[in-house]
Short mmCIF file of C-alpha atoms in Angstrom, two decimals:
data_model
loop_
_atom_site.label_atom_id
_atom_site.label_comp_id
_atom_site.label_asym_id
_atom_site.label_seq_id
_atom_site.Cartn_x
_atom_site.Cartn_y
_atom_site.Cartn_z
CA MET A 272 -64.48 -25.79 11.59
CA THR A 273 -62.43 -22.98 11.13
CA ALA A 274 -58.63 -22.47 11.77
CA PRO A 275 -58.18 -20.11 14.85
CA PRO A 276 -56.71 -16.79 13.76
CA THR A 277 -52.97 -16.35 14.04
CA THR A 278 -50.75 -13.57 15.09
CA LEU A 279 -47.07 -13.27 14.46
CA ARG A 280 -45.11 -12.30 17.24
CA CYS A 281 -41.84 -12.47 15.77
CA GLN A 282 -40.13 -12.54 12.79
CA TYR A 283 -36.11 -13.49 12.29
CA ARG A 284 -33.63 -12.89 9.60
CA TYR A 285 -30.24 -14.31 8.31
CA ASP A 286 -27.29 -13.57 6.64
CA PRO A 287 -25.49 -15.93 4.38
CA LEU A 288 -23.47 -17.58 7.60
CA ASP A 289 -26.55 -19.12 8.83
CA ARG A 290 -26.47 -16.32 11.96
CA MET A 291 -29.64 -14.45 12.64
CA ILE A 292 -29.01 -10.70 11.69
CA HIS A 293 -32.77 -8.97 12.29
CA GLN A 294 -35.60 -9.78 14.73
CA THR A 295 -38.45 -7.61 13.51
CA GLN A 296 -41.38 -7.29 16.39
CA PRO A 297 -45.10 -5.70 15.74
CA ASP A 298 -44.79 -2.12 16.33
CA THR A 299 -40.88 -2.47 17.58
CA PRO A 300 -38.01 -0.92 16.41
CA VAL A 301 -35.84 -4.06 14.53
CA HIS A 302 -33.13 -5.72 16.77
CA GLN A 303 -29.74 -5.90 14.91
CA ARG A 304 -27.32 -8.24 15.65
CA PHE A 305 -23.23 -7.82 14.76
CA TYR A 306 -20.78 -11.06 15.66
CA CYS A 307 -16.97 -11.05 16.29
CA LYS A 308 -15.86 -14.16 15.03
CA SER A 309 -18.71 -16.56 16.50
CA ARG A 310 -19.23 -14.04 19.47
CA LEU A 311 -22.41 -11.34 19.52
CA ALA A 312 -20.39 -8.22 19.45
CA THR A 313 -22.75 -5.50 19.15
CA GLU A 314 -26.92 -4.76 19.20
CA ILE A 315 -29.00 -2.32 18.04
CA GLN A 316 -32.16 -1.39 18.07
CA GLY A 317 -33.64 1.97 17.14
CA SER A 318 -31.12 4.43 18.76
CA THR A 319 -30.18 2.13 21.19
CA LYS A 320 -27.07 0.68 20.82
CA HIS A 321 -25.50 -2.14 23.38
CA SER A 322 -21.43 -3.49 22.84
CA ILE A 323 -19.55 -6.34 24.28
CA ILE A 324 -16.51 -6.06 25.38
CA GLN A 325 -14.82 -9.41 25.78
CA HIS A 326 -11.85 -11.58 25.74
CA ASP A 327 -11.09 -14.42 23.92
CA ASP A 328 -13.41 -16.25 26.28
CA LEU A 329 -14.08 -13.72 29.32
CA LEU A 330 -16.93 -11.28 29.44
CA LEU A 331 -15.73 -7.70 30.78
CA ALA A 332 -18.12 -5.26 30.43
CA GLN A 333 -21.14 -3.72 28.26
CA GLN A 334 -21.59 -0.43 26.57
CA GLN A 335 -25.18 1.11 26.28
CA HIS A 336 -24.79 4.05 23.76
CA GLU A 337 -28.25 6.18 23.90
CA GLY A 338 -28.53 9.10 21.79
CA ASN A 339 -25.22 11.26 23.38
CA ALA A 340 -25.31 9.50 26.32
CA LEU A 341 -23.16 6.71 27.36
CA ASP A 342 -23.55 4.48 29.83
CA ALA A 343 -21.45 1.56 30.60
CA THR A 344 -22.11 -2.20 32.85
CA LEU A 345 -19.46 -3.97 34.46
CA LEU A 346 -19.74 -8.08 34.08
CA ALA A 347 -18.71 -10.83 36.64
CA THR A 348 -18.85 -14.11 35.23
CA ASP A 349 -18.14 -18.12 36.24
CA LEU A 350 -16.32 -20.57 33.94
CA GLN A 351 -19.31 -20.69 32.17
CA ARG A 352 -19.32 -17.43 30.88
CA SER A 353 -22.87 -16.71 33.03
CA VAL A 354 -23.04 -13.59 34.43
CA LEU A 355 -23.44 -13.62 37.80
CA HIS A 356 -23.08 -9.91 38.73
CA THR A 357 -23.43 -6.62 36.96
CA LEU A 358 -22.22 -3.21 38.37
CA LYS A 359 -22.91 0.32 37.19
CA LYS A 360 -21.72 3.51 38.42
CA GLY A 361 -23.97 4.83 41.02
CA LEU A 362 -25.78 1.49 41.15
CA GLN A 363 -25.23 -1.59 44.02
CA PRO A 364 -23.62 -4.85 42.33
CA ARG A 365 -26.64 -6.89 41.55
CA PRO A 366 -26.53 -10.82 41.91
CA ILE A 367 -28.26 -13.05 39.27
CA ALA A 368 -29.08 -16.31 39.94
CA TYR A 369 -29.64 -19.45 37.47
CA SER A 370 -31.37 -22.85 37.73
CA PRO A 371 -29.17 -25.45 36.40
CA TYR A 372 -30.59 -25.28 33.15
CA GLY A 373 -30.15 -21.43 32.85
CA HIS A 374 -34.09 -20.41 33.35
CA ARG A 375 -33.97 -17.07 35.55
CA PRO A 376 -37.46 -14.93 36.51
CA VAL A 377 -38.29 -12.57 34.64
CA LEU A 378 -38.94 -10.16 37.67
CA SER A 379 -35.01 -10.27 38.93
CA GLY A 380 -34.32 -8.29 35.69
CA LEU A 381 -30.66 -8.44 33.87
CA PHE A 382 -28.42 -5.35 32.92
CA SER A 383 -26.34 -7.30 30.57
CA LEU A 384 -27.98 -9.14 27.26
CA LEU A 385 -25.97 -11.49 27.97
CA GLY A 386 -26.94 -14.53 30.79
CA PHE A 387 -26.75 -18.07 31.00
CA ASN A 388 -23.26 -19.35 29.74
CA GLY A 389 -23.01 -15.98 28.25
CA GLU A 390 -25.62 -16.57 25.45
CA ARG A 391 -28.53 -13.54 24.92
CA PRO A 392 -32.08 -14.71 25.14
CA ASP A 393 -34.36 -14.27 23.27
CA PRO A 394 -36.84 -10.91 24.42
CA VAL A 395 -39.65 -12.60 22.75
CA THR A 396 -39.99 -16.62 23.84
CA GLY A 397 -36.93 -16.23 26.98
CA CYS A 398 -35.22 -19.15 25.01
CA TYR A 399 -31.58 -19.10 24.17
CA LEU A 400 -30.82 -19.47 20.47
CA LEU A 401 -27.86 -21.38 20.31
CA GLY A 402 -25.25 -21.45 17.41
CA ASN A 403 -26.12 -17.87 16.44
CA GLY A 404 -29.99 -18.42 15.96
CA TYR A 405 -29.77 -22.44 14.70
CA ARG A 406 -31.77 -23.81 17.97
CA ALA A 407 -33.40 -22.50 20.03
CA PHE A 408 -32.96 -23.95 24.10
CA ASN A 409 -35.69 -23.67 26.31
CA PRO A 410 -34.57 -23.38 29.83
CA VAL A 411 -37.95 -23.73 31.63
CA LEU A 412 -38.33 -27.21 29.35
CA MET A 413 -34.69 -28.14 29.78
CA ARG A 414 -34.55 -29.25 25.90
CA PHE A 415 -34.14 -27.52 22.63
CA ASN A 416 -37.47 -27.31 21.02
CA SER A 417 -36.17 -28.31 17.54
CA GLN A 418 -34.21 -31.98 16.99
CA ASP A 419 -30.64 -31.59 15.86
CA SER A 420 -29.48 -32.58 12.45
CA TRP A 421 -26.79 -34.11 13.57
CA SER A 422 -28.60 -36.81 15.74
CA PRO A 423 -29.18 -39.67 15.64
CA PHE A 424 -26.08 -41.25 13.77
CA GLY A 425 -23.86 -38.13 14.26
CA LYS A 426 -22.02 -36.08 16.94
CA GLY A 427 -25.41 -35.24 18.26
CA GLY A 428 -26.08 -38.32 20.24
CA PHE A 429 -28.93 -40.34 20.18
CA ASN A 430 -31.53 -38.41 21.75
CA ALA A 431 -31.98 -35.35 18.98
CA TYR A 432 -33.10 -32.85 21.46
CA ALA A 433 -31.14 -33.28 24.75
CA TYR A 434 -29.09 -30.15 26.61
CA CYS A 435 -25.39 -31.26 26.81
CA GLY A 436 -25.59 -34.73 27.29
CA GLY A 437 -28.02 -33.89 30.48
CA ASP A 438 -24.89 -32.50 32.16
CA PRO A 439 -25.31 -28.70 32.25
CA ARG A 440 -23.19 -27.96 35.29
CA ASN A 441 -19.87 -28.84 33.37
CA ARG A 442 -20.99 -28.99 30.10
CA VAL A 443 -21.53 -25.91 27.14
CA ASP A 444 -23.74 -26.14 24.24
CA GLU A 445 -22.42 -22.48 22.02
CA THR A 446 -23.24 -24.63 18.14
CA GLY A 447 -26.61 -25.96 19.86
CA HIS A 448 -25.17 -29.10 18.45
CA ASN A 449 -23.66 -30.95 20.91
CA GLY A 450 -22.08 -30.12 24.14
CA VAL A 451 -18.11 -29.89 25.35
CA ASN A 452 -16.76 -30.76 28.48
CA ILE A 453 -15.65 -27.12 30.05
CA LEU A 454 -12.28 -28.12 32.24
CA ILE A 455 -11.49 -30.03 29.06
CA ASN A 456 -12.52 -26.89 26.66
CA LYS A 457 -10.05 -25.06 29.13
CA ILE A 458 -7.48 -26.85 28.51
CA LEU A 459 -7.19 -27.41 25.34
CA VAL A 460 -7.62 -23.58 24.30
CA ALA A 461 -4.99 -22.58 27.55
CA ALA A 462 -2.80 -25.17 25.47
CA HIS A 463 -3.21 -23.53 21.86
CA ASN A 464 -2.36 -20.14 23.29
CA MET A 465 0.52 -21.58 24.75
CA ILE A 466 1.47 -23.62 21.55
CA ASP A 467 1.25 -20.22 19.93
CA ASP A 468 3.11 -18.10 22.14
CA PHE A 469 6.26 -20.84 22.29
CA SER A 470 5.91 -22.03 18.28
CA ILE A 471 6.77 -19.20 16.99
CA GLU A 472 9.85 -18.22 17.98
CA LEU A 473 10.93 -21.83 17.59
CA MET A 474 10.02 -21.84 14.03
CA ALA A 475 10.99 -18.68 13.73
CA SER A 476 14.73 -20.00 14.92
CA LYS A 477 14.32 -22.70 12.51
CA LEU A 478 13.22 -20.83 9.82
CA ALA A 479 16.23 -18.31 10.36
CA LYS A 480 18.85 -21.50 10.27
CA THR A 481 17.10 -23.25 7.51
CA ALA A 482 16.97 -20.35 4.76
CA LYS A 483 20.09 -20.16 3.63
CA ARG A 484 20.87 -23.85 3.26
CA GLU A 485 17.82 -24.50 1.70
CA GLY A 486 18.52 -21.65 -0.71
CA MET A 487 21.36 -23.05 -1.31
CA ASN A 488 19.88 -26.34 -1.50
CA THR A 489 17.48 -24.66 -4.41
CA GLN A 490 19.60 -24.33 -7.56
CA LYS A 491 21.14 -27.95 -7.21
CA ILE A 492 17.56 -29.47 -6.98
CA LEU A 493 15.96 -27.52 -9.89
CA SER A 494 16.37 -28.93 -13.14
CA THR A 495 17.91 -27.44 -16.38
CA GLU A 496 14.88 -26.25 -17.58
CA SER A 497 13.31 -25.48 -14.34
CA ALA A 498 16.69 -23.18 -13.77
CA ASN A 499 15.76 -21.07 -16.76
CA ILE A 500 12.51 -20.95 -15.60
CA PHE A 501 14.09 -19.58 -12.31
CA GLU A 502 16.49 -17.39 -14.37
CA LYS A 503 14.39 -15.48 -17.09
CA ASN A 504 11.67 -15.03 -13.70
CA LEU A 505 14.69 -13.25 -11.99
CA LEU A 506 15.32 -10.91 -15.22
CA ARG A 507 11.31 -10.36 -15.36
CA ALA A 508 11.96 -8.89 -11.62
CA THR A 509 14.90 -6.82 -12.19
CA ILE A 510 13.35 -5.67 -14.93
CA ALA A 511 10.41 -4.97 -13.50
CA HIS A 512 12.75 -2.98 -10.55
CA GLU A 513 14.64 -1.08 -12.69
CA SER A 514 11.55 0.09 -14.54
CA SER A 515 9.68 1.09 -11.30
CA SER A 516 13.12 3.15 -10.13
CA ILE A 517 13.75 5.20 -13.69
CA PHE A 518 9.97 6.17 -12.83
CA LYS A 519 10.91 6.88 -9.35
CA ASN A 520 13.61 8.93 -10.46
CA THR A 521 12.00 10.39 -13.35
CA LYS A 522 9.05 11.73 -11.31
CA ARG A 523 11.93 13.00 -8.78
CA ALA A 524 13.25 15.04 -11.56
CA LYS A 525 10.29 16.49 -12.96
CA GLU A 526 9.87 17.49 -9.08
CA LEU A 527 13.03 19.55 -8.42
CA ILE A 528 12.76 20.93 -12.26
CA SER A 529 8.79 22.46 -11.29
CA ARG A 530 10.72 23.98 -8.20
CA PRO A 531 11.28 27.67 -8.17
CA LYS A 532 14.77 27.33 -7.39
CA PHE A 533 15.55 24.84 -10.16
CA ALA A 534 13.86 28.13 -11.99
CA GLU A 535 16.70 30.45 -11.09
CA GLN A 536 19.47 28.10 -11.61
CA THR A 537 18.68 27.40 -15.69
CA LYS A 538 18.47 31.07 -15.69
CA ASN A 539 21.80 31.67 -14.68
CA LEU A 540 23.08 29.27 -16.36
CA GLU A 541 21.82 30.32 -19.02
CA LEU A 542 23.34 33.85 -18.99
CA LEU A 543 26.34 31.83 -18.12
CA THR A 544 26.14 29.83 -21.75
CA ALA A 545 25.62 33.75 -23.37
CA LYS A 546 28.50 34.86 -21.86
CA ILE A 547 30.46 31.97 -22.95
CA ASP A 548 29.44 31.79 -26.11
CA ASP A 549 30.31 35.83 -26.86
CA ARG A 550 34.20 34.23 -25.46
CA ILE A 551 34.13 32.02 -28.28
CA ARG A 552 32.76 34.58 -31.08
CA THR A 553 35.79 37.16 -29.80
CA ILE A 554 38.15 34.17 -29.49
CA GLN A 555 36.86 32.97 -33.67
CA LEU A 556 37.27 36.74 -34.40
CA PHE A 557 40.63 37.00 -33.05
CA GLU A 558 41.87 33.77 -34.68
CA LYS A 559 40.35 35.62 -37.99
CA HIS A 560 42.25 38.52 -38.05
CA THR A 561 45.40 37.17 -36.85
CA ASN A 562 45.20 34.53 -39.84
CA ALA A 563 44.76 37.83 -42.07
CA LEU A 564 48.02 38.93 -40.80
CA SER A 565 49.40 36.57 -41.23
CA ASN A 566 48.43 36.07 -45.52
CA ASN A 567 49.41 39.79 -45.23
CA ARG A 568 52.92 39.21 -44.10
CA LEU A 569 53.27 36.78 -46.77
CA MET A 570 51.73 38.28 -49.56
CA ARG A 571 54.39 41.48 -48.69
CA ALA A 572 57.28 38.46 -48.27
CA THR A 573 56.53 37.59 -51.49
CA THR A 574 55.75 40.93 -53.17
CA THR A 575 59.09 42.14 -52.12
CA GLU A 576 61.02 38.45 -53.83
CA PHE A 577 59.27 38.97 -56.76
CA ILE A 578 60.77 42.70 -57.40
CA ASP A 579 64.06 41.72 -56.45
CA ASN A 580 63.90 38.70 -58.83
CA TYR A 581 63.03 41.00 -61.64
CA SER A 582 65.65 44.29 -60.82
CA PRO A 583 67.43 43.40 -63.68
CA ILE A 584 64.21 44.54 -65.91
CA LYS A 585 64.23 47.93 -63.21
CA ASP A 586 68.22 48.70 -63.97
CA PHE A 587 67.78 47.82 -68.02
CA LEU A 588 64.49 50.82 -67.91
CA LYS A 589 66.54 52.90 -66.16
CA GLU A 590 69.65 52.84 -68.41
CA SER A 591 67.18 52.92 -71.69
CA TYR A 592 65.55 55.43 -70.63
CA HIS A 593 67.46 57.72 -68.64
CA PHE A 594 65.59 57.23 -65.50
CA THR A 595 66.86 58.74 -62.52
CA ASP A 596 65.40 57.86 -58.45
CA ASP A 597 63.97 61.30 -59.04
CA SER A 598 61.80 61.09 -62.18
CA PRO A 599 58.09 61.13 -61.65
CA PRO A 600 56.78 57.86 -62.07
CA LEU A 601 54.54 59.01 -65.49
CA TYR A 602 53.59 56.09 -67.79
CA ARG A 603 54.26 58.44 -70.74
CA SER A 604 57.46 58.93 -69.78
CA LEU A 605 58.67 55.11 -70.20
CA PHE A 606 57.84 56.16 -74.33
CA PRO A 607 59.33 59.61 -75.25
CA SER A 608 59.65 59.05 -79.14
CA SER A 609 57.74 56.29 -81.17
CA ASP A 610 61.12 55.52 -82.25
CA ALA A 611 60.83 54.00 -78.33
CA ILE A 612 60.59 49.77 -78.20
CA PRO A 613 57.27 48.33 -77.12
CA PHE A 614 57.37 47.60 -73.63
CA GLN A 615 55.61 44.62 -73.54
CA LYS A 616 58.34 43.23 -76.35
CA LEU A 617 60.97 44.63 -73.40
CA ILE A 618 59.51 42.52 -70.95
CA ARG A 619 59.68 39.32 -73.14
CA ASN A 620 63.11 39.84 -74.07
CA ALA A 621 64.48 39.99 -70.75
#
């Protein structure tokens, strides 16, 4: 007996977080899915792109991009996020109805990607792949197609194929494991948001009051070794800060030096420095000239004193050789004859 031929109708691929991101069908562009946290945010198929606009658990609208064309559809939902009405520009509002387990006739059409409980129905099987592709829920059979990994001894319950414990009106199942009561879930979400709003301000005020006290007590609590480590870390942080400041100042100085105005100021400063150097050289030359004049005056005074001290020699020479003030200063006139006394001897006798 030969096995019947099998045909591949669809192929699914998952990312490392076990989320379905690819869906491939024969002769059809690939479906690509992108998520925001645990919610479907964007789906791309060929040149068509669908984006879901939502805020927390509230569905708002859907945008469809095809080439340069943009089409928007407003969504109206119930507490379970099931899309009940769609509204497009130029068209009448379109209501959508479901069975208690989410079945919807194919002929009714659906402008929105999302349907029952805000989940995306599979375009091939019509099932809802809950948990971002973990398990397929069949709204016609009103059960899952595969058993829950949390059953029968975990939170999945004894019935591994049951959907929301048989109560789809009051419970939702987003993970594919077990259903959650809608009202309790809404209360928990609202309380969580309320706690977040009030707790931030309360915690900020408490931290502001205790920060100073805790900072003052830190040194008392630390041991001597820990205090030394704290001082070393503080010193390292200070050195790093100063190094950063030096680097910034150096960079700033380089920027100032590279400016044209700085070059002009530098040139003016060099000219002024040259003028000052010329004046200094002039003062130095004047000082040398003054010192030379002082030395000349001192030499003249010394010569005059020397001449005054040897005036007796002059008188002796005048008396011995009959010098007069009108006599010419000739060397030979000092020795008129061979009997004259030598000049060196006269100097020694004097």
